[in-house]
Coordinates of C-alpha atoms in Angstrom, one line a residue:
X1 CA 111.9 120.7 101.1
X2 CA 112.2 116.9 101.2
X3 CA 115.3 116.8 103.4
X4 CA 115.4 113.0 103.9
X5 CA 115.1 112.5 100.1
X6 CA 118.1 114.7 99.4
X7 CA 120.1 112.9 102.1
X8 CA 119.3 109.5 100.7
X9 CA 120.0 110.3 97.1
X10 CA 122.4 107.8 95.7
X11 CA 125.0 110.4 94.7
X12 CA 125.0 111.9 98.2
X13 CA 125.3 108.6 100.0
X14 CA 128.1 107.5 97.7
X15 CA 130.0 110.8 98.4
X16 CA 129.4 110.3 102.1
X17 CA 130.9 106.8 101.9
X18 CA 133.9 108.0 99.9
X19 CA 134.6 110.7 102.6
X20 CA 134.4 108.1 105.4
X21 CA 136.6 105.8 103.4
X22 CA 139.2 108.6 102.9
X23 CA 139.2 109.4 106.6
X24 CA 139.9 105.8 107.5
X25 CA 139.5 105.2 111.2
X26 CA 139.0 102.2 113.4
X27 CA 136.0 99.9 113.3
X28 CA 133.1 100.5 115.7
X29 CA 131.5 98.1 118.2
X30 CA 130.4 95.8 115.4
X31 CA 134.1 95.3 114.4
X32 CA 133.3 96.0 110.7
X33 CA 136.4 97.8 109.3
X34 CA 136.5 100.2 106.4
X35 CA 138.1 97.4 104.3
X36 CA 135.3 95.0 105.0
X37 CA 132.6 97.6 104.4
X38 CA 134.0 98.5 101.0
X39 CA 133.7 94.9 99.7
X40 CA 130.0 95.4 99.1
X41 CA 129.5 99.2 99.7
X42 CA 126.9 99.5 97.0
X43 CA 124.6 96.9 98.6
X44 CA 125.2 98.5 102.0
X45 CA 124.2 101.9 100.8
X46 CA 121.0 100.5 99.3
X47 CA 120.1 98.7 102.5
X48 CA 120.9 101.7 104.6
X49 CA 118.6 104.0 102.5
X50 CA 115.8 101.4 102.7
X51 CA 116.1 101.2 106.5
X52 CA 116.0 105.0 106.9
X53 CA 113.0 105.3 104.7
X54 CA 111.2 102.5 106.5
X55 CA 112.2 104.0 109.8
X56 CA 113.8 100.8 110.9
X57 CA 117.4 102.1 111.0
X58 CA 118.9 101.8 114.5
X59 CA 122.1 103.5 115.5
X60 CA 124.6 101.1 117.1
X61 CA 126.1 101.6 120.5
X62 CA 129.4 103.5 120.7
X63 CA 132.9 102.0 121.2
X64 CA 134.4 104.3 123.7
X65 CA 137.8 105.0 125.3
X66 CA 139.2 107.7 127.6
X67 CA 142.1 110.0 127.0
X68 CA 143.7 112.3 129.7
X69 CA 143.1 116.0 129.5
X70 CA 145.8 118.6 130.4
X71 CA 144.1 119.1 133.9
X72 CA 144.4 115.4 134.6
X73 CA 140.7 114.6 134.0
X74 CA 139.6 112.1 131.4
X75 CA 137.8 112.9 128.1
X76 CA 135.6 110.1 126.6
X77 CA 136.1 109.6 122.9
X78 CA 133.6 107.6 120.8
X79 CA 134.1 105.5 117.7
X80 CA 131.0 104.9 115.6
X81 CA 130.4 102.0 113.3
X82 CA 131.3 102.6 109.7
X83 CA 127.6 102.5 108.8
X84 CA 126.7 105.2 111.3
X85 CA 129.6 107.3 110.1
X86 CA 128.4 107.1 106.5
X87 CA 124.8 108.1 107.4
X88 CA 125.9 110.9 109.6
X89 CA 128.2 112.1 106.9
X90 CA 125.3 112.0 104.4
X91 CA 123.2 114.1 106.7
X92 CA 126.0 116.6 107.4
X93 CA 126.6 117.0 103.6
X94 CA 123.0 118.3 103.2
X95 CA 122.2 120.2 106.4
X96 CA 125.6 121.7 107.3
X97 CA 125.3 124.6 104.9
X98 CA 121.7 125.3 105.9
X99 CA 122.9 126.1 109.5
X100 CA 126.3 127.5 108.6
X101 CA 124.6 130.3 106.7
X102 CA 123.0 131.5 110.0
X103 CA 126.2 131.3 112.1
X104 CA 127.9 134.6 113.0
X105 CA 131.4 135.8 112.0
X106 CA 132.5 135.4 115.6
X107 CA 132.3 131.6 115.3
X108 CA 135.5 129.9 114.0
X109 CA 135.4 126.3 115.0
X110 CA 134.2 123.3 113.0
X111 CA 133.3 125.4 110.0
X112 CA 134.4 125.0 106.4
X113 CA 136.8 127.7 105.2
X114 CA 137.5 129.3 108.6
X115 CA 139.6 128.4 111.6
X116 CA 142.5 129.5 113.8
X117 CA 144.0 131.5 110.9
X118 CA 140.8 133.7 111.0
X119 CA 140.4 133.8 114.8
X120 CA 143.8 135.2 115.5
X121 CA 143.4 138.4 113.3
X122 CA 139.9 138.8 114.8
X123 CA 141.4 138.9 118.3
X124 CA 144.2 141.3 117.2
X125 CA 141.5 143.6 115.6
X126 CA 139.8 143.8 119.0
X127 CA 143.1 144.6 120.6
X128 CA 143.8 147.4 118.1
X129 CA 140.4 148.8 118.6
X130 CA 141.4 149.3 122.2
X131 CA 139.3 146.5 123.7
X132 CA 142.2 145.1 125.8
X133 CA 140.2 143.7 128.7
X134 CA 139.4 140.0 128.0
X135 CA 136.9 137.5 129.3
X136 CA 138.8 134.3 128.7
X137 CA 136.2 131.6 129.0
X138 CA 135.6 127.9 128.6
X139 CA 132.4 125.9 129.0
X140 CA 132.4 123.1 131.5
X141 CA 132.1 119.7 129.8
X142 CA 130.3 121.2 126.9
X143 CA 129.6 118.2 124.7
X144 CA 128.6 115.9 127.6
X145 CA 126.3 118.7 128.9
X146 CA 124.3 119.7 125.8
X147 CA 120.6 119.4 126.5
X148 CA 118.7 117.3 123.9
X149 CA 115.3 119.1 124.2
X150 CA 117.0 122.4 123.6
X151 CA 119.0 121.0 120.8
X152 CA 115.9 119.7 119.0
X153 CA 114.2 123.1 119.5
X154 CA 117.1 124.9 117.8
X155 CA 117.5 122.2 115.1
X156 CA 113.8 122.4 114.2
X157 CA 114.1 126.2 113.6
X158 CA 115.5 125.2 110.2
X159 CA 114.7 121.5 109.6
X160 CA 111.4 119.9 110.7
X161 CA 111.6 116.6 108.6
X162 CA 110.5 113.9 111.1
X163 CA 112.9 111.3 109.7
X164 CA 115.8 113.6 110.0
X165 CA 114.8 114.6 113.5
X166 CA 114.5 110.9 114.4
X167 CA 118.1 110.4 113.3
X168 CA 119.3 113.3 115.3
X169 CA 117.5 112.0 118.4
X170 CA 119.1 108.6 118.0
X171 CA 122.6 110.0 117.6
X172 CA 122.2 112.3 120.6
X173 CA 121.0 109.3 122.7
X174 CA 124.1 107.4 121.6
X175 CA 126.3 109.9 123.4
X176 CA 124.1 110.8 126.4
X177 CA 125.8 110.5 129.8
X178 CA 122.4 110.7 131.5
X179 CA 118.9 110.7 130.0
X180 CA 118.5 113.7 127.7
X181 CA 121.9 115.1 128.3
X182 CA 125.1 114.9 126.3
X183 CA 126.4 114.2 122.8
X184 CA 129.4 112.1 121.8
X185 CA 132.9 113.4 121.1
X186 CA 133.9 111.7 117.9
X187 CA 130.5 111.6 116.1
X188 CA 130.5 113.1 112.7
X189 CA 127.5 115.4 113.4
X190 CA 128.5 116.5 116.9
X191 CA 130.6 119.5 115.9
X192 CA 127.6 120.9 113.9
X193 CA 125.2 120.2 116.8
X194 CA 127.6 122.1 119.1
X195 CA 127.7 125.1 116.9
X196 CA 123.9 125.1 116.5
X197 CA 123.6 125.1 120.2
X198 CA 126.3 127.8 120.9
X199 CA 125.1 130.0 118.1
X200 CA 122.3 131.0 120.6
X201 CA 125.0 132.3 122.9
X202 CA 126.8 134.2 120.0
X203 CA 123.6 135.8 118.9
X204 CA 122.7 137.1 122.4
X205 CA 126.2 138.5 123.1
X206 CA 126.3 140.3 119.7
X207 CA 122.8 141.6 120.4
X208 CA 124.0 143.0 123.7
X209 CA 126.9 144.8 121.9
X210 CA 129.8 142.6 122.9
X211 CA 132.6 141.3 120.8
X212 CA 133.1 137.5 121.2
X213 CA 135.5 135.3 119.3
X214 CA 134.5 131.6 119.7
X215 CA 136.1 128.3 118.7
X216 CA 133.7 125.6 119.7
X217 CA 133.3 125.8 123.5
X218 CA 136.4 128.0 124.0
X219 CA 135.8 131.7 123.6
X220 CA 136.9 135.2 124.5
X221 CA 134.9 138.5 124.9
X222 CA 136.7 141.8 124.5
X223 CA 135.9 145.1 126.3
X224 CA 137.3 148.6 126.7
X225 CA 137.2 148.5 130.5
X226 CA 137.3 146.0 133.4
X227 CA 133.8 146.9 134.4
X228 CA 132.5 146.2 130.9
X229 CA 134.3 142.9 131.0
X230 CA 132.7 142.0 134.3
X231 CA 129.3 142.9 132.9
X232 CA 130.0 140.7 129.8
X233 CA 131.0 137.8 132.1
X234 CA 127.9 138.2 134.2
X235 CA 125.6 138.2 131.2
X236 CA 127.4 135.2 129.6
X237 CA 126.9 133.3 132.8
X238 CA 123.2 134.1 132.8
X239 CA 122.9 133.0 129.1
X240 CA 124.8 129.8 129.8
X241 CA 122.4 129.0 132.6
X242 CA 119.5 129.4 130.2
X243 CA 121.2 126.9 127.9
X244 CA 121.7 124.6 131.0
X245 CA 125.5 125.1 130.7
X246 CA 128.1 126.7 132.9
X247 CA 131.6 128.1 132.9
X248 CA 134.6 125.9 133.6
X249 CA 135.7 127.8 136.7
X250 CA 139.4 126.9 136.4
X251 CA 139.6 128.1 132.8
X252 CA 137.5 131.2 133.0
X253 CA 138.7 134.6 134.2
X254 CA 139.0 138.3 133.3
X255 CA 142.4 139.3 132.1
X256 CA 144.2 142.0 130.0
X257 CA 146.5 142.0 127.0
X258 CA 149.2 143.4 129.3
X259 CA 148.9 140.3 131.5
X260 CA 148.7 137.9 128.6
X261 CA 146.4 135.0 127.9
X262 CA 146.3 131.8 125.8
X263 CA 143.7 130.9 123.2
X264 CA 143.8 128.0 120.8
X265 CA 147.4 127.3 121.6
X266 CA 148.4 130.9 120.9
X267 CA 149.8 133.2 123.6
X268 CA 148.7 136.9 123.3
X269 CA 150.8 139.4 125.3
X270 CA 150.7 143.2 124.8
X271 CA 151.4 143.9 121.1
X272 CA 152.7 140.4 120.3
X273 CA 151.5 136.8 119.9
X274 CA 153.4 133.6 119.9
X275 CA 152.9 129.8 119.6
X276 CA 155.0 126.7 119.4
X277 CA 155.2 124.6 116.3
X278 CA 157.7 122.2 114.8
X279 CA 159.7 122.4 118.1
X280 CA 160.1 126.1 117.6
X281 CA 158.7 129.1 119.4
X282 CA 157.3 131.6 116.9
X283 CA 156.7 135.2 118.0
X284 CA 155.1 137.9 115.9
X285 CA 154.9 141.5 117.1
X286 CA 152.4 144.0 115.9
X287 CA 150.0 143.2 113.1
X288 CA 148.9 139.8 112.0
X289 CA 151.3 138.0 109.6
X290 CA 149.5 135.1 107.8
X291 CA 152.8 133.9 106.3
X292 CA 154.1 132.8 109.8
X293 CA 150.8 131.2 110.7
X294 CA 150.4 129.2 107.5
X295 CA 154.0 128.0 107.7
X296 CA 153.7 126.7 111.2
X297 CA 150.1 125.7 112.0
X298 CA 149.6 122.0 111.1
X299 CA 147.5 121.3 108.0
X300 CA 143.8 120.9 108.9
X301 CA 144.1 123.0 112.1
X302 CA 144.1 126.4 110.4

């Protein structure tokens, strides 16, 4: 398969540009806005394709800013140049489906066609199976901690095109917080890279017989007994260590549906779940009711 050829096809590049244009967004470090880019977008796409084929394309530095997290820490968000966004979108349009076909049903974040609306009934199904002990887990600084060497190893399991790999290396280096570590929050390809990385965790947990539900770096594992939950937590910690990651200790614990827990903005408690939307608290008891969820979850989040 000529992956770089498919990525650089005129039609694919044009659709990638149109998607970036629709998404709008601020200019990157080069101060070139969407409006300015569109004045000669055809010439820009031709030049971009030539640079990639000649291996002279260079990703620009990121424009970055910090936003506070709920725990008071800061999260660094990155803004790419329009040119880098277009090329990343062109790559994503071709390679996303290749990897998505390998992802497991327990993964609900950053995937086309699935989301919170699917994760909630998956959790309720585990509850109704009697798996009411829960490992409620979060990965510590996931995106800033992803290891580049491991990422390339996982990426090359499906795509070995040297030019594509060169692009992925550049984009990972854009977001590293120290050599070989970290990808940027805000980059077009970062959610896919995160899922490629954490798919390794999903696969090992499923192989071991556990029942995870994961949305990006936030996940739960369900068990029949507290001992089983403890074993699942221990195994997960070992698997994360192999991936050079670790639990966020303040957001990871073993709990039970009778005690309640929060996941993706939804509170699960005994036979009910609730969430706040449109300045209202919505509570549903018993089985999953998609009508409530679709009415209240903001568009694009479900």
